[in-house]
């Protein structure tokens, strides 16, 4: 493994390639840090910088594939183990790649972490496969069933700025404050005007549920025809969740992760008029059986970082179709490599039934890919034509964000710890209400 961000320019395609040509010869893992607004959630507030990792995989004939995942020192350590395990493999041997990574990683690691490590390399391998064959990743996944992938506006309660801290001046952003229903509606109006989203999601779990219900009602008044979603990240008890579901009947497209655990979700689902969705209590294949038995959730939010790559995410879609479950896609603070991968797999998954989540309006200005490929038009992103992911790395920007990471000395994301710098009595004990 190397940490240098300076590599020679990659070939974009080759008509023919031998098995030796397509073996992995070099892997570069580059941690980066980019700016993030003070977005509030159930466990605190986003710090001024978010940690992310860019993965570059190169083959013997000079083809380059890109991957991206969440950061943190433990993730970097696990990526290094994974990189060493797959050196010398053909980029077409992704099943063996997954097996070798799992064998090399610490046996105590969760299936969630194993999936995230493999996913970063699988996306890069598929990117190279596309360059080698002249095909897009979505074609490699079976072909597109939609040319454009719809996304939802992702709203957050937020401070007007990151407050002054330890001599660091306050950091404002163009979005301004959103701490009440009026601020949330104002944020939604701007996001829809700029990106054309056709549905809206509010990140809740920040204020007492009655206040967040008022925000949903204000959004319904402002946008009478758009589907609405509310996600409190398990901030409520079962009884509170049932009450919120009763108060929002007819307002919500779905209610996401109101309470912790499959059993609790099942109790809420038994009386809720709207579907329950999750990216917290069903995040691996071994969770699905019990969830179906309990009828805990009716919509699963897939995420190729969580589910072990693009092919496994497409398999998740087939399972959802089998059991009559809805499928959407979860998002975290991602950049363009992850967004491109998300668009390709969503385009190739027939059973996608809801618009996907995305943080890209909050973070896209930090991107490490060259602009022009990923654009939101009427709330959707057109599938990149390829080959591969269809995106190109901006090496100058990557180097800048890598330097920012080094200067910040970041080791992990800590929304709770950052909140406690300003509200010392704050705790992340959930459920809160």
PDB file of N, CA and C in Angstrom, residues 217-286:
ATOM      1  N   UNK A 217     -45.562  19.228   8.573  1.00  0.00           N
ATOM      2  CA  UNK A 217     -46.805  19.891   8.148  1.00  0.00           C
ATOM      3  C   UNK A 217     -46.511  21.152   7.355  1.00  0.00           C
ATOM      4  N   UNK A 218     -45.471  21.873   7.755  1.00  0.00           N
ATOM      5  CA  UNK A 218     -45.099  23.078   7.003  1.00  0.00           C
ATOM      6  C   UNK A 218     -44.609  22.709   5.605  1.00  0.00           C
ATOM      7  N   UNK A 219     -43.863  21.618   5.493  1.00  0.00           N
ATOM      8  CA  UNK A 219     -43.416  21.161   4.180  1.00  0.00           C
ATOM      9  C   UNK A 219     -44.590  20.725   3.317  1.00  0.00           C
ATOM     10  N   UNK A 220     -45.558  20.041   3.935  1.00  0.00           N
ATOM     11  CA  UNK A 220     -46.737  19.644   3.173  1.00  0.00           C
ATOM     12  C   UNK A 220     -47.486  20.867   2.659  1.00  0.00           C
ATOM     13  N   UNK A 221     -47.572  21.905   3.489  1.00  0.00           N
ATOM     14  CA  UNK A 221     -48.244  23.113   3.043  1.00  0.00           C
ATOM     15  C   UNK A 221     -47.516  23.796   1.893  1.00  0.00           C
ATOM     16  N   UNK A 222     -46.192  23.770   1.952  1.00  0.00           N
ATOM     17  CA  UNK A 222     -45.397  24.434   0.917  1.00  0.00           C
ATOM     18  C   UNK A 222     -45.276  23.603  -0.350  1.00  0.00           C
ATOM     19  N   UNK A 223     -45.308  22.280  -0.188  1.00  0.00           N
ATOM     20  CA  UNK A 223     -45.122  21.370  -1.329  1.00  0.00           C
ATOM     21  C   UNK A 223     -46.213  20.301  -1.299  1.00  0.00           C
ATOM     22  N   UNK A 224     -47.433  20.668  -1.653  1.00  0.00           N
ATOM     23  CA  UNK A 224     -48.572  19.754  -1.466  1.00  0.00           C
ATOM     24  C   UNK A 224     -48.499  18.466  -2.272  1.00  0.00           C
ATOM     25  N   UNK A 225     -47.692  18.442  -3.333  1.00  0.00           N
ATOM     26  CA  UNK A 225     -47.690  17.275  -4.213  1.00  0.00           C
ATOM     27  C   UNK A 225     -46.440  16.405  -4.082  1.00  0.00           C
ATOM     28  N   UNK A 226     -45.483  16.781  -3.250  1.00  0.00           N
ATOM     29  CA  UNK A 226     -44.229  16.031  -3.173  1.00  0.00           C
ATOM     30  C   UNK A 226     -44.261  15.022  -2.028  1.00  0.00           C
ATOM     31  N   UNK A 227     -43.817  13.790  -2.270  1.00  0.00           N
ATOM     32  CA  UNK A 227     -43.709  12.809  -1.182  1.00  0.00           C
ATOM     33  C   UNK A 227     -42.732  13.305  -0.108  1.00  0.00           C
ATOM     34  N   UNK A 228     -43.075  13.044   1.157  1.00  0.00           N
ATOM     35  CA  UNK A 228     -42.256  13.468   2.292  1.00  0.00           C
ATOM     36  C   UNK A 228     -41.796  12.259   3.100  1.00  0.00           C
ATOM     37  N   UNK A 229     -40.606  12.357   3.667  1.00  0.00           N
ATOM     38  CA  UNK A 229     -40.045  11.316   4.526  1.00  0.00           C
ATOM     39  C   UNK A 229     -39.470  11.974   5.778  1.00  0.00           C
ATOM     40  N   UNK A 230     -39.467  11.230   6.864  1.00  0.00           N
ATOM     41  CA  UNK A 230     -38.905  11.713   8.135  1.00  0.00           C
ATOM     42  C   UNK A 230     -38.034  10.617   8.733  1.00  0.00           C
ATOM     43  N   UNK A 231     -36.821  10.991   9.117  1.00  0.00           N
ATOM     44  CA  UNK A 231     -35.850  10.018   9.632  1.00  0.00           C
ATOM     45  C   UNK A 231     -35.234  10.522  10.938  1.00  0.00           C
ATOM     46  N   UNK A 232     -35.721  10.038  12.105  1.00  0.00           N
ATOM     47  CA  UNK A 232     -35.169  10.471  13.384  1.00  0.00           C
ATOM     48  C   UNK A 232     -34.021   9.605  13.896  1.00  0.00           C
ATOM     49  N   UNK A 233     -33.558   8.653  13.102  1.00  0.00           N
ATOM     50  CA  UNK A 233     -32.413   7.817  13.510  1.00  0.00           C
ATOM     51  C   UNK A 233     -32.588   7.199  14.890  1.00  0.00           C
ATOM     52  N   UNK A 234     -33.719   6.545  15.109  1.00  0.00           N
ATOM     53  CA  UNK A 234     -34.054   5.786  16.324  1.00  0.00           C
ATOM     54  C   UNK A 234     -34.091   6.642  17.583  1.00  0.00           C
ATOM     55  N   UNK A 235     -34.499   7.899  17.449  1.00  0.00           N
ATOM     56  CA  UNK A 235     -34.532   8.806  18.605  1.00  0.00           C
ATOM     57  C   UNK A 235     -35.769   8.622  19.467  1.00  0.00           C
ATOM     58  N   UNK A 236     -36.728   7.781  19.040  1.00  0.00           N
ATOM     59  CA  UNK A 236     -37.989   7.677  19.747  1.00  0.00           C
ATOM     60  C   UNK A 236     -38.219   6.268  20.293  1.00  0.00           C
ATOM     61  N   UNK A 237     -38.956   6.193  21.387  1.00  0.00           N
ATOM     62  CA  UNK A 237     -39.404   4.905  21.907  1.00  0.00           C
ATOM     63  C   UNK A 237     -40.481   4.345  20.984  1.00  0.00           C
ATOM     64  N   UNK A 238     -40.877   3.108  21.232  1.00  0.00           N
ATOM     65  CA  UNK A 238     -41.947   2.498  20.452  1.00  0.00           C
ATOM     66  C   UNK A 238     -43.232   3.298  20.584  1.00  0.00           C
ATOM     67  N   UNK A 239     -43.591   3.668  21.810  1.00  0.00           N
ATOM     68  CA  UNK A 239     -44.846   4.391  22.025  1.00  0.00           C
ATOM     69  C   UNK A 239     -44.821   5.759  21.349  1.00  0.00           C
ATOM     70  N   UNK A 240     -43.697   6.468  21.457  1.00  0.00           N
ATOM     71  CA  UNK A 240     -43.599   7.760  20.789  1.00  0.00           C
ATOM     72  C   UNK A 240     -43.663   7.589  19.283  1.00  0.00           C
ATOM     73  N   UNK A 241     -43.018   6.549  18.776  1.00  0.00           N
ATOM     74  CA  UNK A 241     -43.039   6.292  17.333  1.00  0.00           C
ATOM     75  C   UNK A 241     -44.466   6.031  16.851  1.00  0.00           C
ATOM     76  N   UNK A 242     -45.231   5.276  17.623  1.00  0.00           N
ATOM     77  CA  UNK A 242     -46.630   5.016  17.251  1.00  0.00           C
ATOM     78  C   UNK A 242     -47.417   6.325  17.221  1.00  0.00           C
ATOM     79  N   UNK A 243     -47.146   7.186  18.192  1.00  0.00           N
ATOM     80  CA  UNK A 243     -47.861   8.471  18.248  1.00  0.00           C
ATOM     81  C   UNK A 243     -47.507   9.335  17.049  1.00  0.00           C
ATOM     82  N   UNK A 244     -46.211   9.408  16.707  1.00  0.00           N
ATOM     83  CA  UNK A 244     -45.797  10.199  15.547  1.00  0.00           C
ATOM     84  C   UNK A 244     -46.428   9.634  14.274  1.00  0.00           C
ATOM     85  N   UNK A 245     -46.438   8.314  14.146  1.00  0.00           N
ATOM     86  CA  UNK A 245     -47.046   7.706  12.961  1.00  0.00           C
ATOM     87  C   UNK A 245     -48.524   8.085  12.851  1.00  0.00           C
ATOM     88  N   UNK A 246     -49.215   8.117  13.986  1.00  0.00           N
ATOM     89  CA  UNK A 246     -50.640   8.482  13.956  1.00  0.00           C
ATOM     90  C   UNK A 246     -50.827   9.950  13.580  1.00  0.00           C
ATOM     91  N   UNK A 247     -49.898  10.803  14.032  1.00  0.00           N
ATOM     92  CA  UNK A 247     -49.999  12.234  13.760  1.00  0.00           C
ATOM     93  C   UNK A 247     -49.589  12.599  12.336  1.00  0.00           C
ATOM     94  N   UNK A 248     -48.836  11.726  11.685  1.00  0.00           N
ATOM     95  CA  UNK A 248     -48.355  12.019  10.332  1.00  0.00           C
ATOM     96  C   UNK A 248     -49.024  11.144   9.280  1.00  0.00           C
ATOM     97  N   UNK A 249     -50.085  10.452   9.664  1.00  0.00           N
ATOM     98  CA  UNK A 249     -50.815   9.626   8.699  1.00  0.00           C
ATOM     99  C   UNK A 249     -51.300  10.505   7.551  1.00  0.00           C
ATOM    100  N   UNK A 250     -51.060  10.073   6.337  1.00  0.00           N
ATOM    101  CA  UNK A 250     -51.436  10.846   5.166  1.00  0.00           C
ATOM    102  C   UNK A 250     -50.421  11.902   4.763  1.00  0.00           C
ATOM    103  N   UNK A 251     -49.368  12.086   5.581  1.00  0.00           N
ATOM    104  CA  UNK A 251     -48.346  13.090   5.275  1.00  0.00           C
ATOM    105  C   UNK A 251     -47.055  12.485   4.743  1.00  0.00           C
ATOM    106  N   UNK A 252     -46.736  11.254   5.187  1.00  0.00           N
ATOM    107  CA  UNK A 252     -45.424  10.684   4.907  1.00  0.00           C
ATOM    108  C   UNK A 252     -45.484   9.564   3.877  1.00  0.00           C
ATOM    109  N   UNK A 253     -44.535   9.590   2.967  1.00  0.00           N
ATOM    110  CA  UNK A 253     -44.323   8.481   2.039  1.00  0.00           C
ATOM    111  C   UNK A 253     -43.845   7.262   2.801  1.00  0.00           C
ATOM    112  N   UNK A 254     -42.877   7.482   3.708  1.00  0.00           N
ATOM    113  CA  UNK A 254     -42.483   6.467   4.680  1.00  0.00           C
ATOM    114  C   UNK A 254     -41.815   7.132   5.870  1.00  0.00           C
ATOM    115  N   UNK A 255     -41.812   6.410   6.977  1.00  0.00           N
ATOM    116  CA  UNK A 255     -41.170   6.836   8.211  1.00  0.00           C
ATOM    117  C   UNK A 255     -39.942   5.957   8.403  1.00  0.00           C
ATOM    118  N   UNK A 256     -38.786   6.586   8.522  1.00  0.00           N
ATOM    119  CA  UNK A 256     -37.525   5.838   8.530  1.00  0.00           C
ATOM    120  C   UNK A 256     -36.944   5.719   9.947  1.00  0.00           C
ATOM    121  N   UNK A 257     -36.646   4.504  10.366  1.00  0.00           N
ATOM    122  CA  UNK A 257     -35.952   4.214  11.624  1.00  0.00           C
ATOM    123  C   UNK A 257     -36.429   5.065  12.791  1.00  0.00           C
ATOM    124  N   UNK A 258     -37.720   5.008  13.118  1.00  0.00           N
ATOM    125  CA  UNK A 258     -38.205   5.793  14.257  1.00  0.00           C
ATOM    126  C   UNK A 258     -37.701   5.272  15.595  1.00  0.00           C
ATOM    127  N   UNK A 259     -37.491   3.949  15.706  1.00  0.00           N
ATOM    128  CA  UNK A 259     -37.138   3.353  16.996  1.00  0.00           C
ATOM    129  C   UNK A 259     -36.102   2.251  16.777  1.00  0.00           C
ATOM    130  N   UNK A 260     -35.314   1.898  17.799  1.00  0.00           N
ATOM    131  CA  UNK A 260     -34.250   0.918  17.585  1.00  0.00           C
ATOM    132  C   UNK A 260     -34.756  -0.516  17.436  1.00  0.00           C
ATOM    133  N   UNK A 261     -34.039  -1.305  16.631  1.00  0.00           N
ATOM    134  CA  UNK A 261     -34.187  -2.754  16.624  1.00  0.00           C
ATOM    135  C   UNK A 261     -35.352  -3.288  15.817  1.00  0.00           C
ATOM    136  N   UNK A 262     -35.198  -4.529  15.373  1.00  0.00           N
ATOM    137  CA  UNK A 262     -36.239  -5.171  14.580  1.00  0.00           C
ATOM    138  C   UNK A 262     -37.523  -5.375  15.369  1.00  0.00           C
ATOM    139  N   UNK A 263     -37.399  -5.734  16.653  1.00  0.00           N
ATOM    140  CA  UNK A 263     -38.602  -5.971  17.458  1.00  0.00           C
ATOM    141  C   UNK A 263     -39.386  -4.681  17.639  1.00  0.00           C
ATOM    142  N   UNK A 264     -38.672  -3.603  18.000  1.00  0.00           N
ATOM    143  CA  UNK A 264     -39.352  -2.323  18.175  1.00  0.00           C
ATOM    144  C   UNK A 264     -39.975  -1.825  16.889  1.00  0.00           C
ATOM    145  N   UNK A 265     -39.261  -1.946  15.785  1.00  0.00           N
ATOM    146  CA  UNK A 265     -39.800  -1.522  14.494  1.00  0.00           C
ATOM    147  C   UNK A 265     -41.038  -2.339  14.140  1.00  0.00           C
ATOM    148  N   UNK A 266     -41.008  -3.630  14.454  1.00  0.00           N
ATOM    149  CA  UNK A 266     -42.167  -4.459  14.178  1.00  0.00           C
ATOM    150  C   UNK A 266     -43.395  -4.013  14.946  1.00  0.00           C
ATOM    151  N   UNK A 267     -43.205  -3.606  16.191  1.00  0.00           N
ATOM    152  CA  UNK A 267     -44.327  -3.127  16.994  1.00  0.00           C
ATOM    153  C   UNK A 267     -44.912  -1.846  16.415  1.00  0.00           C
ATOM    154  N   UNK A 268     -44.054  -0.964  15.944  1.00  0.00           N
ATOM    155  CA  UNK A 268     -44.540   0.282  15.343  1.00  0.00           C
ATOM    156  C   UNK A 268     -45.239  -0.015  14.023  1.00  0.00           C
ATOM    157  N   UNK A 269     -44.626  -0.884  13.211  1.00  0.00           N
ATOM    158  CA  UNK A 269     -45.188  -1.191  11.898  1.00  0.00           C
ATOM    159  C   UNK A 269     -46.585  -1.794  11.999  1.00  0.00           C
ATOM    160  N   UNK A 270     -46.859  -2.489  13.094  1.00  0.00           N
ATOM    161  CA  UNK A 270     -48.159  -3.156  13.247  1.00  0.00           C
ATOM    162  C   UNK A 270     -49.324  -2.173  13.248  1.00  0.00           C
ATOM    163  N   UNK A 271     -49.061  -0.933  13.656  1.00  0.00           N
ATOM    164  CA  UNK A 271     -50.161   0.036  13.717  1.00  0.00           C
ATOM    165  C   UNK A 271     -49.959   1.247  12.812  1.00  0.00           C
ATOM    166  N   UNK A 272     -48.783   1.412  12.245  1.00  0.00           N
ATOM    167  CA  UNK A 272     -48.507   2.587  11.418  1.00  0.00           C
ATOM    168  C   UNK A 272     -49.204   2.472  10.072  1.00  0.00           C
ATOM    169  N   UNK A 273     -49.760   3.574   9.607  1.00  0.00           N
ATOM    170  CA  UNK A 273     -50.447   3.572   8.317  1.00  0.00           C
ATOM    171  C   UNK A 273     -49.468   3.628   7.153  1.00  0.00           C
ATOM    172  N   UNK A 274     -48.296   4.219   7.389  1.00  0.00           N
ATOM    173  CA  UNK A 274     -47.305   4.346   6.322  1.00  0.00           C
ATOM    174  C   UNK A 274     -46.246   3.257   6.455  1.00  0.00           C
ATOM    175  N   UNK A 275     -45.514   2.942   5.387  1.00  0.00           N
ATOM    176  CA  UNK A 275     -44.418   1.978   5.500  1.00  0.00           C
ATOM    177  C   UNK A 275     -43.317   2.492   6.422  1.00  0.00           C
ATOM    178  N   UNK A 276     -42.599   1.568   7.060  1.00  0.00           N
ATOM    179  CA  UNK A 276     -41.388   1.904   7.798  1.00  0.00           C
ATOM    180  C   UNK A 276     -40.183   1.530   6.937  1.00  0.00           C
ATOM    181  N   UNK A 277     -39.201   2.403   6.943  1.00  0.00           N
ATOM    182  CA  UNK A 277     -37.977   2.173   6.168  1.00  0.00           C
ATOM    183  C   UNK A 277     -36.797   2.094   7.116  1.00  0.00           C
ATOM    184  N   UNK A 278     -35.693   1.510   6.631  1.00  0.00           N
ATOM    185  CA  UNK A 278     -34.513   1.401   7.489  1.00  0.00           C
ATOM    186  C   UNK A 278     -33.214   1.390   6.699  1.00  0.00           C
ATOM    187  N   UNK A 279     -32.192   1.973   7.316  1.00  0.00           N
ATOM    188  CA  UNK A 279     -30.807   1.685   6.947  1.00  0.00           C
ATOM    189  C   UNK A 279     -30.008   1.399   8.218  1.00  0.00           C
ATOM    190  N   UNK A 280     -30.736   1.084   9.314  1.00  0.00           N
ATOM    191  CA  UNK A 280     -30.078   0.879  10.605  1.00  0.00           C
ATOM    192  C   UNK A 280     -30.304  -0.514  11.177  1.00  0.00           C
ATOM    193  N   UNK A 281     -31.506  -1.073  11.032  1.00  0.00           N
ATOM    194  CA  UNK A 281     -31.750  -2.383  11.649  1.00  0.00           C
ATOM    195  C   UNK A 281     -31.699  -3.526  10.634  1.00  0.00           C
ATOM    196  N   UNK A 282     -31.639  -3.202   9.350  1.00  0.00           N
ATOM    197  CA  UNK A 282     -31.406  -4.215   8.310  1.00  0.00           C
ATOM    198  C   UNK A 282     -30.283  -3.685   7.433  1.00  0.00           C
ATOM    199  N   UNK A 283     -29.063  -4.100   7.738  1.00  0.00           N
ATOM    200  CA  UNK A 283     -27.899  -3.586   7.010  1.00  0.00           C
ATOM    201  C   UNK A 283     -27.010  -4.713   6.485  1.00  0.00           C
ATOM    202  N   UNK A 284     -27.482  -5.956   6.599  1.00  0.00           N
ATOM    203  CA  UNK A 284     -26.762  -7.086   6.017  1.00  0.00           C
ATOM    204  C   UNK A 284     -27.771  -8.184   5.708  1.00  0.00           C
ATOM    205  N   UNK A 285     -27.356  -9.122   4.884  1.00  0.00           N
ATOM    206  CA  UNK A 285     -28.282 -10.149   4.417  1.00  0.00           C
ATOM    207  C   UNK A 285     -28.811 -11.023   5.550  1.00  0.00           C
ATOM    208  N   UNK A 286     -28.018 -11.218   6.609  1.00  0.00           N
ATOM    209  CA  UNK A 286     -28.496 -12.073   7.692  1.00  0.00           C
ATOM    210  C   UNK A 286     -29.546 -11.389   8.570  1.00  0.00           C
TER     211      UNK A 286
END
